[in-house]
């Protein structure tokens, strides 16, 4: 069918005018937003000017500005932070062969750096540091009000050097004191697997670039041994890369299945992540072990498999680290990290601050062996 030339030209004209109108509207909105920001900043500029000119002693203007920025971010969540040029450079240093650590991942809870979990076979793990421990002092300096990057920069250092930390652990009356020898931290994603009389057990300690590959190798090995079910142990797994969480989920979820999605105010901030898997391990029932130190990418995987009916969760409510930070490099070499979105499971459950509730809750701190593992094995044997 041939289109009338006049009709085509009319459509093109309408589209051109509409596009131009949208661009003009967008530019006008930006001008209005800029004008509002400048108007809102007037009191700040006036206060800053009076302090610089009239305060009883001369002040360091850089310190005043940083204090003002920190005060603004205190009104937001604990993951929205400002890092000075020095702090940002220190965070970005490549630790391979130069710097060592304790072997812990941390977040901020109740205004203190808090251990999400120690990494297996590291100095912190061997000393008995636990998920949930609050680091209240580093080298006798209070950490109250610090962000996680400030704590990391103090904890990290040359391998073979020591750092003193003071820990508050819930349920204990007195603080705990540790002197930790720093080491280079290198940890495989899948440190352990075992055939438990026909049930495959796989420990996943982190989510890195090779996690999905290492996990699939373990799954294939156990499947060849004829296991009738699989257990993924994500307890005390602090998370890692989003791509790794997606790739691990794709090992168990069919193509086009929703894994996780985000909600945000920024343009293109609302995203959906769906499985693109071509080969799925869906023959065996699946159980996942979690606890209060299972965080971030661990929660994305556990939530995706739980909500899609692919796995049953055993253990305790997870940590609740489910937000996205945009990083903005500033002109002076510093950086601003702003929480821009939250993660939600396929059924719309927000991970941040709430965590995931297991299908089979198991009390923490039991002395009667590994109850979560026993319950998971029993479940798979009955399937």
mmCIF file of C-alpha atoms in Angstrom:
data_model
loop_
_atom_site.group_PDB
_atom_site.id
_atom_site.type_symbol
_atom_site.label_atom_id
_atom_site.label_comp_id
_atom_site.label_asym_id
_atom_site.label_seq_id
_atom_site.Cartn_x
_atom_site.Cartn_y
_atom_site.Cartn_z
ATOM 1 C CA UNK A 1 0.000 0.000 0.000
ATOM 2 C CA UNK A 2 1.406 3.395 -1.030
ATOM 3 C CA UNK A 3 1.203 6.236 1.470
ATOM 4 C CA UNK A 4 0.044 9.662 0.349
ATOM 5 C CA UNK A 5 3.059 12.029 0.145
ATOM 6 C CA UNK A 6 1.149 14.844 1.828
ATOM 7 C CA UNK A 7 0.242 12.536 4.710
ATOM 8 C CA UNK A 8 3.866 11.470 5.136
ATOM 9 C CA UNK A 9 5.082 15.080 5.103
ATOM 10 C CA UNK A 10 2.401 16.029 7.626
ATOM 11 C CA UNK A 11 3.452 13.203 9.962
ATOM 12 C CA UNK A 12 7.118 14.204 9.697
ATOM 13 C CA UNK A 13 6.221 17.826 10.450
ATOM 14 C CA UNK A 14 4.121 16.828 13.471
ATOM 15 C CA UNK A 15 6.934 14.625 14.825
ATOM 16 C CA UNK A 16 9.518 17.372 14.309
ATOM 17 C CA UNK A 17 7.408 19.988 16.081
ATOM 18 C CA UNK A 18 6.601 17.574 18.926
ATOM 19 C CA UNK A 19 10.287 16.672 19.390
ATOM 20 C CA UNK A 20 11.276 20.342 19.395
ATOM 21 C CA UNK A 21 8.561 21.113 21.945
ATOM 22 C CA UNK A 22 9.790 18.293 24.213
ATOM 23 C CA UNK A 23 13.397 19.558 24.000
ATOM 24 C CA UNK A 24 12.296 23.117 24.822
ATOM 25 C CA UNK A 25 10.258 21.804 27.777
ATOM 26 C CA UNK A 26 13.233 19.748 29.054
ATOM 27 C CA UNK A 27 15.572 22.752 28.782
ATOM 28 C CA UNK A 28 13.037 24.904 30.629
ATOM 29 C CA UNK A 29 12.758 22.277 33.386
ATOM 30 C CA UNK A 30 16.567 22.222 33.751
ATOM 31 C CA UNK A 31 16.651 26.023 33.963
ATOM 32 C CA UNK A 32 13.933 25.969 36.631
ATOM 33 C CA UNK A 33 15.771 23.281 38.607
ATOM 34 C CA UNK A 34 19.053 25.202 38.384
ATOM 35 C CA UNK A 35 17.358 28.413 39.491
ATOM 36 C CA UNK A 36 15.796 26.627 42.478
ATOM 37 C CA UNK A 37 19.127 25.105 43.507
ATOM 38 C CA UNK A 38 20.839 28.512 43.375
ATOM 39 C CA UNK A 39 18.021 30.056 45.385
ATOM 40 C CA UNK A 40 18.197 27.274 47.994
ATOM 41 C CA UNK A 41 21.975 27.731 48.304
ATOM 42 C CA UNK A 42 21.804 31.445 49.135
ATOM 43 C CA UNK A 43 21.547 30.938 52.929
ATOM 44 C CA UNK A 44 24.443 28.464 52.805
ATOM 45 C CA UNK A 45 26.613 30.950 50.892
ATOM 46 C CA UNK A 46 25.755 33.734 53.349
ATOM 47 C CA UNK A 47 26.603 31.573 56.384
ATOM 48 C CA UNK A 48 29.845 30.389 54.769
ATOM 49 C CA UNK A 49 30.866 33.988 53.975
ATOM 50 C CA UNK A 50 30.196 35.219 57.518
ATOM 51 C CA UNK A 51 32.169 32.344 59.079
ATOM 52 C CA UNK A 52 35.167 32.922 56.808
ATOM 53 C CA UNK A 53 35.153 36.686 57.381
ATOM 54 C CA UNK A 54 34.140 37.052 61.019
ATOM 55 C CA UNK A 55 34.775 33.883 63.027
ATOM 56 C CA UNK A 56 37.104 34.570 65.962
ATOM 57 C CA UNK A 57 39.937 32.487 64.482
ATOM 58 C CA UNK A 58 40.843 31.811 60.872
ATOM 59 C CA UNK A 59 39.186 28.635 59.561
ATOM 60 C CA UNK A 60 40.269 26.105 56.957
ATOM 61 C CA UNK A 61 37.695 26.627 54.205
ATOM 62 C CA UNK A 62 38.197 23.107 52.844
ATOM 63 C CA UNK A 63 37.317 21.613 56.226
ATOM 64 C CA UNK A 64 34.196 23.795 56.470
ATOM 65 C CA UNK A 65 32.968 22.638 53.050
ATOM 66 C CA UNK A 66 33.637 18.950 53.802
ATOM 67 C CA UNK A 67 31.835 19.244 57.146
ATOM 68 C CA UNK A 68 28.820 20.793 55.383
ATOM 69 C CA UNK A 69 28.761 18.000 52.796
ATOM 70 C CA UNK A 70 29.018 15.336 55.500
ATOM 71 C CA UNK A 71 26.150 16.986 57.388
ATOM 72 C CA UNK A 72 23.957 16.872 54.271
ATOM 73 C CA UNK A 73 24.684 13.190 53.711
ATOM 74 C CA UNK A 74 23.910 12.362 57.350
ATOM 75 C CA UNK A 75 20.281 13.108 56.493
ATOM 76 C CA UNK A 76 20.351 10.262 53.947
ATOM 77 C CA UNK A 77 21.235 6.575 54.382
ATOM 78 C CA UNK A 78 24.562 5.171 55.611
ATOM 79 C CA UNK A 79 25.668 4.181 52.089
ATOM 80 C CA UNK A 80 25.511 7.729 50.677
ATOM 81 C CA UNK A 81 28.954 9.143 51.440
ATOM 82 C CA UNK A 82 31.531 11.742 50.433
ATOM 83 C CA UNK A 83 35.183 10.756 50.085
ATOM 84 C CA UNK A 84 37.982 13.292 49.985
ATOM 85 C CA UNK A 85 40.633 12.939 47.291
ATOM 86 C CA UNK A 86 42.924 11.121 49.739
ATOM 87 C CA UNK A 87 40.188 8.746 50.917
ATOM 88 C CA UNK A 88 39.084 7.999 47.351
ATOM 89 C CA UNK A 89 42.642 7.308 46.162
ATOM 90 C CA UNK A 90 43.219 5.089 49.191
ATOM 91 C CA UNK A 91 40.052 3.112 48.462
ATOM 92 C CA UNK A 92 41.046 2.603 44.817
ATOM 93 C CA UNK A 93 44.531 1.304 45.556
ATOM 94 C CA UNK A 94 45.075 -2.143 44.117
ATOM 95 C CA UNK A 95 45.826 -4.393 47.077
ATOM 96 C CA UNK A 96 47.563 -7.137 45.127
ATOM 97 C CA UNK A 97 51.099 -7.457 46.477
ATOM 98 C CA UNK A 98 51.136 -4.096 48.269
ATOM 99 C CA UNK A 99 48.446 -3.872 50.907
ATOM 100 C CA UNK A 100 46.868 -6.356 53.249
ATOM 101 C CA UNK A 101 43.661 -6.608 55.181
ATOM 102 C CA UNK A 102 41.894 -8.442 57.975
ATOM 103 C CA UNK A 103 39.538 -10.480 55.825
ATOM 104 C CA UNK A 104 36.224 -8.855 56.734
ATOM 105 C CA UNK A 105 33.483 -7.063 54.873
ATOM 106 C CA UNK A 106 31.742 -4.230 56.687
ATOM 107 C CA UNK A 107 28.724 -1.976 56.491
ATOM 108 C CA UNK A 108 27.389 0.761 58.790
ATOM 109 C CA UNK A 109 24.821 -0.090 61.432
ATOM 110 C CA UNK A 110 23.718 2.094 64.325
ATOM 111 C CA UNK A 111 26.418 4.635 63.419
ATOM 112 C CA UNK A 112 29.343 2.175 63.695
ATOM 113 C CA UNK A 113 31.264 0.047 61.150
ATOM 114 C CA UNK A 114 29.749 -3.428 61.507
ATOM 115 C CA UNK A 115 31.161 -6.728 60.300
ATOM 116 C CA UNK A 116 28.896 -8.369 57.723
ATOM 117 C CA UNK A 117 31.050 -11.480 57.825
ATOM 118 C CA UNK A 118 34.664 -12.603 58.083
ATOM 119 C CA UNK A 119 36.087 -14.330 55.017
ATOM 120 C CA UNK A 120 37.046 -17.932 55.624
ATOM 121 C CA UNK A 121 40.696 -18.706 56.423
ATOM 122 C CA UNK A 122 41.691 -15.064 56.974
ATOM 123 C CA UNK A 123 43.130 -13.337 60.089
ATOM 124 C CA UNK A 124 39.706 -12.114 61.256
ATOM 125 C CA UNK A 125 38.111 -15.523 60.742
ATOM 126 C CA UNK A 126 40.849 -17.323 62.668
ATOM 127 C CA UNK A 127 40.547 -14.873 65.598
ATOM 128 C CA UNK A 128 36.807 -15.512 65.912
ATOM 129 C CA UNK A 129 35.498 -12.153 64.683
ATOM 130 C CA UNK A 130 31.830 -12.656 63.783
ATOM 131 C CA UNK A 131 29.141 -11.182 61.580
ATOM 132 C CA UNK A 132 27.281 -8.495 63.542
ATOM 133 C CA UNK A 133 30.362 -7.404 65.537
ATOM 134 C CA UNK A 134 30.529 -3.610 65.762
ATOM 135 C CA UNK A 135 34.018 -2.136 65.440
ATOM 136 C CA UNK A 136 33.773 0.691 67.973
ATOM 137 C CA UNK A 137 37.473 1.628 68.034
ATOM 138 C CA UNK A 138 40.439 1.299 65.675
ATOM 139 C CA UNK A 139 43.826 2.012 67.249
ATOM 140 C CA UNK A 140 41.971 3.448 70.281
ATOM 141 C CA UNK A 141 40.125 5.977 68.090
ATOM 142 C CA UNK A 142 36.330 5.936 68.239
ATOM 143 C CA UNK A 143 34.674 4.965 64.948
ATOM 144 C CA UNK A 144 31.273 6.434 65.774
ATOM 145 C CA UNK A 145 29.918 8.302 62.768
ATOM 146 C CA UNK A 146 32.488 6.883 60.341
ATOM 147 C CA UNK A 147 31.500 5.611 56.924
ATOM 148 C CA UNK A 148 32.649 2.200 55.734
ATOM 149 C CA UNK A 149 35.387 3.591 53.483
ATOM 150 C CA UNK A 150 36.950 5.498 56.380
ATOM 151 C CA UNK A 151 37.038 2.283 58.396
ATOM 152 C CA UNK A 152 38.501 0.299 55.472
ATOM 153 C CA UNK A 153 41.285 2.836 54.987
ATOM 154 C CA UNK A 154 42.266 2.480 58.682
ATOM 155 C CA UNK A 155 42.037 -1.311 58.714
ATOM 156 C CA UNK A 156 44.029 -1.849 55.540
ATOM 157 C CA UNK A 157 47.824 -1.659 55.497
ATOM 158 C CA UNK A 158 51.034 -3.440 54.617
ATOM 159 C CA UNK A 159 50.909 -7.242 55.000
ATOM 160 C CA UNK A 160 52.669 -8.267 58.211
ATOM 161 C CA UNK A 161 51.658 -5.126 60.110
ATOM 162 C CA UNK A 162 49.200 -5.141 63.006
ATOM 163 C CA UNK A 163 46.054 -3.176 63.804
ATOM 164 C CA UNK A 164 44.215 -3.031 67.154
ATOM 165 C CA UNK A 165 40.434 -3.025 67.128
ATOM 166 C CA UNK A 166 37.785 -2.928 69.843
ATOM 167 C CA UNK A 167 34.555 -4.811 69.170
ATOM 168 C CA UNK A 168 31.114 -4.662 70.720
ATOM 169 C CA UNK A 169 29.244 -7.965 70.404
ATOM 170 C CA UNK A 170 25.554 -8.129 71.265
ATOM 171 C CA UNK A 171 24.911 -10.237 74.332
ATOM 172 C CA UNK A 172 28.320 -9.599 75.893
ATOM 173 C CA UNK A 173 28.748 -7.143 78.742
ATOM 174 C CA UNK A 174 32.377 -6.287 78.013
ATOM 175 C CA UNK A 175 34.038 -5.199 74.776
ATOM 176 C CA UNK A 176 36.388 -7.537 72.917
ATOM 177 C CA UNK A 177 39.928 -6.497 71.984
ATOM 178 C CA UNK A 178 41.754 -7.922 68.983
ATOM 179 C CA UNK A 179 45.236 -7.359 67.587
ATOM 180 C CA UNK A 180 45.039 -8.481 63.966
ATOM 181 C CA UNK A 181 47.996 -9.193 61.681
ATOM 182 C CA UNK A 182 47.215 -7.996 58.156
ATOM 183 C CA UNK A 183 47.539 -10.445 55.249
ATOM 184 C CA UNK A 184 46.932 -10.435 51.508
ATOM 185 C CA UNK A 185 43.397 -11.728 51.111
ATOM 186 C CA UNK A 186 42.782 -14.158 48.236
ATOM 187 C CA UNK A 187 39.707 -16.352 48.512
ATOM 188 C CA UNK A 188 38.067 -18.731 45.996
ATOM 189 C CA UNK A 189 34.347 -18.235 45.450
ATOM 190 C CA UNK A 190 33.536 -21.909 45.957
ATOM 191 C CA UNK A 191 35.951 -23.169 48.617
ATOM 192 C CA UNK A 192 34.191 -26.427 49.435
ATOM 193 C CA UNK A 193 31.756 -29.048 48.115
ATOM 194 C CA UNK A 194 30.741 -32.518 49.300
ATOM 195 C CA UNK A 195 28.414 -35.388 48.447
ATOM 196 C CA UNK A 196 26.356 -35.959 51.613
ATOM 197 C CA UNK A 197 24.986 -39.428 50.874
ATOM 198 C CA UNK A 198 23.191 -38.363 47.729
ATOM 199 C CA UNK A 199 22.702 -34.671 48.539
ATOM 200 C CA UNK A 200 25.188 -32.232 47.041
ATOM 201 C CA UNK A 201 26.517 -29.518 49.389
ATOM 202 C CA UNK A 202 28.283 -26.444 47.921
ATOM 203 C CA UNK A 203 29.719 -23.572 49.940
ATOM 204 C CA UNK A 204 29.735 -20.187 48.118
ATOM 205 C CA UNK A 205 31.821 -17.630 50.034
ATOM 206 C CA UNK A 206 31.628 -14.576 47.734
ATOM 207 C CA UNK A 207 30.379 -13.327 44.374
ATOM 208 C CA UNK A 208 33.248 -12.493 42.032
ATOM 209 C CA UNK A 209 34.025 -12.711 38.337
ATOM 210 C CA UNK A 210 34.518 -16.495 38.377
ATOM 211 C CA UNK A 211 31.848 -17.483 40.879
ATOM 212 C CA UNK A 212 29.314 -18.785 38.340
ATOM 213 C CA UNK A 213 31.992 -20.814 36.533
ATOM 214 C CA UNK A 214 33.332 -22.305 39.778
ATOM 215 C CA UNK A 215 29.806 -23.081 40.960
ATOM 216 C CA UNK A 216 28.817 -24.755 37.700
ATOM 217 C CA UNK A 217 31.938 -26.937 37.828
ATOM 218 C CA UNK A 218 30.924 -28.054 41.329
ATOM 219 C CA UNK A 219 27.314 -28.713 40.251
ATOM 220 C CA UNK A 220 28.385 -30.778 37.225
ATOM 221 C CA UNK A 221 30.779 -32.806 39.401
ATOM 222 C CA UNK A 222 28.050 -33.584 41.935
ATOM 223 C CA UNK A 223 25.458 -34.355 39.237
ATOM 224 C CA UNK A 224 27.838 -36.895 37.740
ATOM 225 C CA UNK A 225 27.934 -38.522 41.169
ATOM 226 C CA UNK A 226 24.158 -38.926 40.997
ATOM 227 C CA UNK A 227 23.025 -36.539 43.757
ATOM 228 C CA UNK A 228 19.262 -36.115 44.138
ATOM 229 C CA UNK A 229 19.331 -32.553 45.481
ATOM 230 C CA UNK A 230 21.605 -29.548 45.954
ATOM 231 C CA UNK A 231 22.344 -27.271 48.907
ATOM 232 C CA UNK A 232 23.885 -23.822 48.358
ATOM 233 C CA UNK A 233 25.423 -22.494 51.557
ATOM 234 C CA UNK A 234 25.339 -18.684 51.394
ATOM 235 C CA UNK A 235 25.747 -18.161 55.132
ATOM 236 C CA UNK A 236 28.135 -15.309 55.997
ATOM 237 C CA UNK A 237 28.518 -14.542 52.286
ATOM 238 C CA UNK A 238 28.806 -10.713 52.120
ATOM 239 C CA UNK A 239 27.937 -10.520 48.424
ATOM 240 C CA UNK A 240 29.983 -8.965 45.646
ATOM 241 C CA UNK A 241 29.285 -8.279 41.986
ATOM 242 C CA UNK A 242 25.751 -7.855 40.641
ATOM 243 C CA UNK A 243 26.751 -9.603 37.410
ATOM 244 C CA UNK A 244 27.936 -12.594 39.430
ATOM 245 C CA UNK A 245 24.593 -12.749 41.276
ATOM 246 C CA UNK A 246 22.751 -12.665 37.960
ATOM 247 C CA UNK A 247 24.978 -15.370 36.439
ATOM 248 C CA UNK A 248 24.549 -17.649 39.474
ATOM 249 C CA UNK A 249 20.774 -17.184 39.371
ATOM 250 C CA UNK A 250 20.807 -18.095 35.676
ATOM 251 C CA UNK A 251 22.268 -21.499 36.535
ATOM 252 C CA UNK A 252 18.882 -22.380 38.065
ATOM 253 C CA UNK A 253 16.284 -20.133 36.385
ATOM 254 C CA UNK A 254 14.966 -20.514 32.861
ATOM 255 C CA UNK A 255 15.269 -17.916 30.149
ATOM 256 C CA UNK A 256 13.263 -14.657 30.597
ATOM 257 C CA UNK A 257 12.629 -15.353 34.311
ATOM 258 C CA UNK A 258 12.814 -12.196 36.464
ATOM 259 C CA UNK A 259 15.804 -12.233 38.844
ATOM 260 C CA UNK A 260 15.661 -8.818 40.503
ATOM 261 C CA UNK A 261 14.574 -5.276 39.710
ATOM 262 C CA UNK A 262 15.299 -1.767 40.931
ATOM 263 C CA UNK A 263 13.208 1.261 41.821
ATOM 264 C CA UNK A 264 14.714 4.726 41.456
ATOM 265 C CA UNK A 265 13.934 8.395 40.786
ATOM 266 C CA UNK A 266 16.710 8.883 38.240
ATOM 267 C CA UNK A 267 16.216 8.460 34.459
ATOM 268 C CA UNK A 268 16.656 4.817 33.432
ATOM 269 C CA UNK A 269 17.017 3.914 37.120
ATOM 270 C CA UNK A 270 14.148 1.418 37.066
ATOM 271 C CA UNK A 271 15.698 -1.724 35.666
ATOM 272 C CA UNK A 272 14.675 -5.348 35.374
ATOM 273 C CA UNK A 273 17.234 -8.151 35.284
ATOM 274 C CA UNK A 274 15.975 -11.348 33.668
ATOM 275 C CA UNK A 275 17.642 -14.668 33.006
ATOM 276 C CA UNK A 276 19.298 -15.156 29.632
ATOM 277 C CA UNK A 277 20.263 -18.753 30.459
ATOM 278 C CA UNK A 278 20.565 -21.358 27.735
ATOM 279 C CA UNK A 279 21.465 -24.258 30.025
ATOM 280 C CA UNK A 280 19.687 -24.573 33.373
ATOM 281 C CA UNK A 281 20.277 -27.012 36.236
ATOM 282 C CA UNK A 282 16.641 -27.632 37.078
ATOM 283 C CA UNK A 283 16.445 -31.401 37.563
ATOM 284 C CA UNK A 284 17.330 -31.474 41.272
ATOM 285 C CA UNK A 285 15.450 -29.766 44.137
ATOM 286 C CA UNK A 286 17.414 -26.944 45.721
ATOM 287 C CA UNK A 287 17.873 -25.639 49.273
ATOM 288 C CA UNK A 288 19.729 -22.473 50.291
ATOM 289 C CA UNK A 289 21.276 -21.811 53.709
ATOM 290 C CA UNK A 290 21.316 -18.162 54.869
ATOM 291 C CA UNK A 291 21.951 -16.208 58.058
ATOM 292 C CA UNK A 292 22.195 -12.636 59.316
ATOM 293 C CA UNK A 293 25.537 -12.195 57.549
ATOM 294 C CA UNK A 294 24.225 -13.194 54.097
ATOM 295 C CA UNK A 295 24.138 -9.867 52.269
ATOM 296 C CA UNK A 296 23.870 -8.016 48.969
ATOM 297 C CA UNK A 297 24.457 -10.391 46.030
ATOM 298 C CA UNK A 298 23.678 -13.345 48.312
ATOM 299 C CA UNK A 299 20.265 -11.838 48.979
ATOM 300 C CA UNK A 300 19.641 -11.202 45.285
ATOM 301 C CA UNK A 301 20.292 -14.873 44.460
ATOM 302 C CA UNK A 302 18.354 -16.235 47.443
ATOM 303 C CA UNK A 303 15.423 -13.890 46.784
ATOM 304 C CA UNK A 304 15.283 -14.725 43.086
ATOM 305 C CA UNK A 305 15.274 -18.479 43.665
ATOM 306 C CA UNK A 306 12.847 -18.259 46.596
ATOM 307 C CA UNK A 307 10.305 -16.025 44.824
ATOM 308 C CA UNK A 308 10.393 -18.117 41.646
ATOM 309 C CA UNK A 309 9.731 -21.291 43.619
ATOM 310 C CA UNK A 310 13.066 -22.788 42.639
ATOM 311 C CA UNK A 311 14.583 -23.065 46.142
ATOM 312 C CA UNK A 312 13.623 -23.200 49.801
ATOM 313 C CA UNK A 313 15.520 -21.017 52.308
ATOM 314 C CA UNK A 314 16.763 -22.351 55.659
ATOM 315 C CA UNK A 315 18.326 -20.360 58.518
ATOM 316 C CA UNK A 316 17.956 -16.804 59.790
ATOM 317 C CA UNK A 317 16.763 -13.507 58.287
ATOM 318 C CA UNK A 318 19.457 -12.085 56.007
ATOM 319 C CA UNK A 319 21.431 -8.866 56.504
ATOM 320 C CA UNK A 320 19.337 -6.491 54.365
ATOM 321 C CA UNK A 321 21.911 -4.779 52.090
ATOM 322 C CA UNK A 322 19.951 -4.069 48.934
ATOM 323 C CA UNK A 323 20.697 -0.650 47.481
ATOM 324 C CA UNK A 324 22.590 0.784 44.504
ATOM 325 C CA UNK A 325 25.117 3.618 44.775
ATOM 326 C CA UNK A 326 25.973 5.943 41.897
ATOM 327 C CA UNK A 327 29.565 7.236 42.066
ATOM 328 C CA UNK A 328 30.267 10.783 40.897
ATOM 329 C CA UNK A 329 33.858 11.952 40.478
ATOM 330 C CA UNK A 330 34.180 15.592 41.565
ATOM 331 C CA UNK A 331 36.472 18.263 40.144
ATOM 332 C CA UNK A 332 39.006 18.207 42.988
ATOM 333 C CA UNK A 333 39.556 14.441 42.836
ATOM 334 C CA UNK A 334 37.047 13.625 45.574
ATOM 335 C CA UNK A 335 33.949 11.516 44.959
ATOM 336 C CA UNK A 336 30.300 11.394 45.954
ATOM 337 C CA UNK A 337 28.491 8.082 46.429
ATOM 338 C CA UNK A 338 24.707 8.502 46.418
ATOM 339 C CA UNK A 339 22.153 5.754 46.911
ATOM 340 C CA UNK A 340 20.095 5.940 43.726
ATOM 341 C CA UNK A 341 17.977 2.785 43.762
ATOM 342 C CA UNK A 342 16.816 -0.134 45.868
ATOM 343 C CA UNK A 343 16.714 -3.815 44.939
ATOM 344 C CA UNK A 344 13.429 -5.716 45.019
ATOM 345 C CA UNK A 345 12.907 -9.445 44.661
ATOM 346 C CA UNK A 346 10.686 -10.742 41.811
ATOM 347 C CA UNK A 347 7.608 -10.566 44.072
ATOM 348 C CA UNK A 348 8.384 -6.973 45.070
ATOM 349 C CA UNK A 349 10.021 -7.525 48.465
ATOM 350 C CA UNK A 350 12.553 -4.753 49.238
ATOM 351 C CA UNK A 351 15.883 -6.215 50.392
ATOM 352 C CA UNK A 352 17.336 -3.040 51.932
ATOM 353 C CA UNK A 353 16.898 -2.870 55.693
ATOM 354 C CA UNK A 354 14.544 -5.858 55.795
ATOM 355 C CA UNK A 355 16.445 -8.833 54.463
ATOM 356 C CA UNK A 356 14.867 -12.129 53.436
ATOM 357 C CA UNK A 357 12.821 -14.364 55.729
ATOM 358 C CA UNK A 358 13.654 -18.084 55.424
ATOM 359 C CA UNK A 359 10.919 -20.569 54.545
ATOM 360 C CA UNK A 360 12.248 -22.720 57.399
ATOM 361 C CA UNK A 361 13.550 -20.479 60.207
ATOM 362 C CA UNK A 362 16.274 -22.005 62.371
ATOM 363 C CA UNK A 363 17.326 -20.403 65.658
ATOM 364 C CA UNK A 364 20.788 -18.850 65.612
ATOM 365 C CA UNK A 365 23.510 -19.886 68.039
ATOM 366 C CA UNK A 366 22.349 -23.450 68.563
ATOM 367 C CA UNK A 367 24.877 -25.855 70.057
ATOM 368 C CA UNK A 368 23.158 -28.908 68.607
ATOM 369 C CA UNK A 369 25.307 -29.130 65.492
ATOM 370 C CA UNK A 370 24.434 -27.558 62.139
ATOM 371 C CA UNK A 371 20.636 -27.586 62.392
ATOM 372 C CA UNK A 372 20.090 -25.564 59.189
ATOM 373 C CA UNK A 373 22.121 -28.068 57.187
ATOM 374 C CA UNK A 374 20.315 -31.050 58.775
ATOM 375 C CA UNK A 375 16.897 -29.513 58.039
ATOM 376 C CA UNK A 376 17.911 -28.832 54.432
ATOM 377 C CA UNK A 377 19.200 -32.379 53.940
ATOM 378 C CA UNK A 378 15.969 -33.766 55.408
ATOM 379 C CA UNK A 379 13.875 -31.610 53.098
ATOM 380 C CA UNK A 380 15.779 -32.720 49.983
ATOM 381 C CA UNK A 381 15.676 -36.388 50.964
ATOM 382 C CA UNK A 382 11.880 -36.164 51.273
ATOM 383 C CA UNK A 383 11.390 -34.525 47.877
#
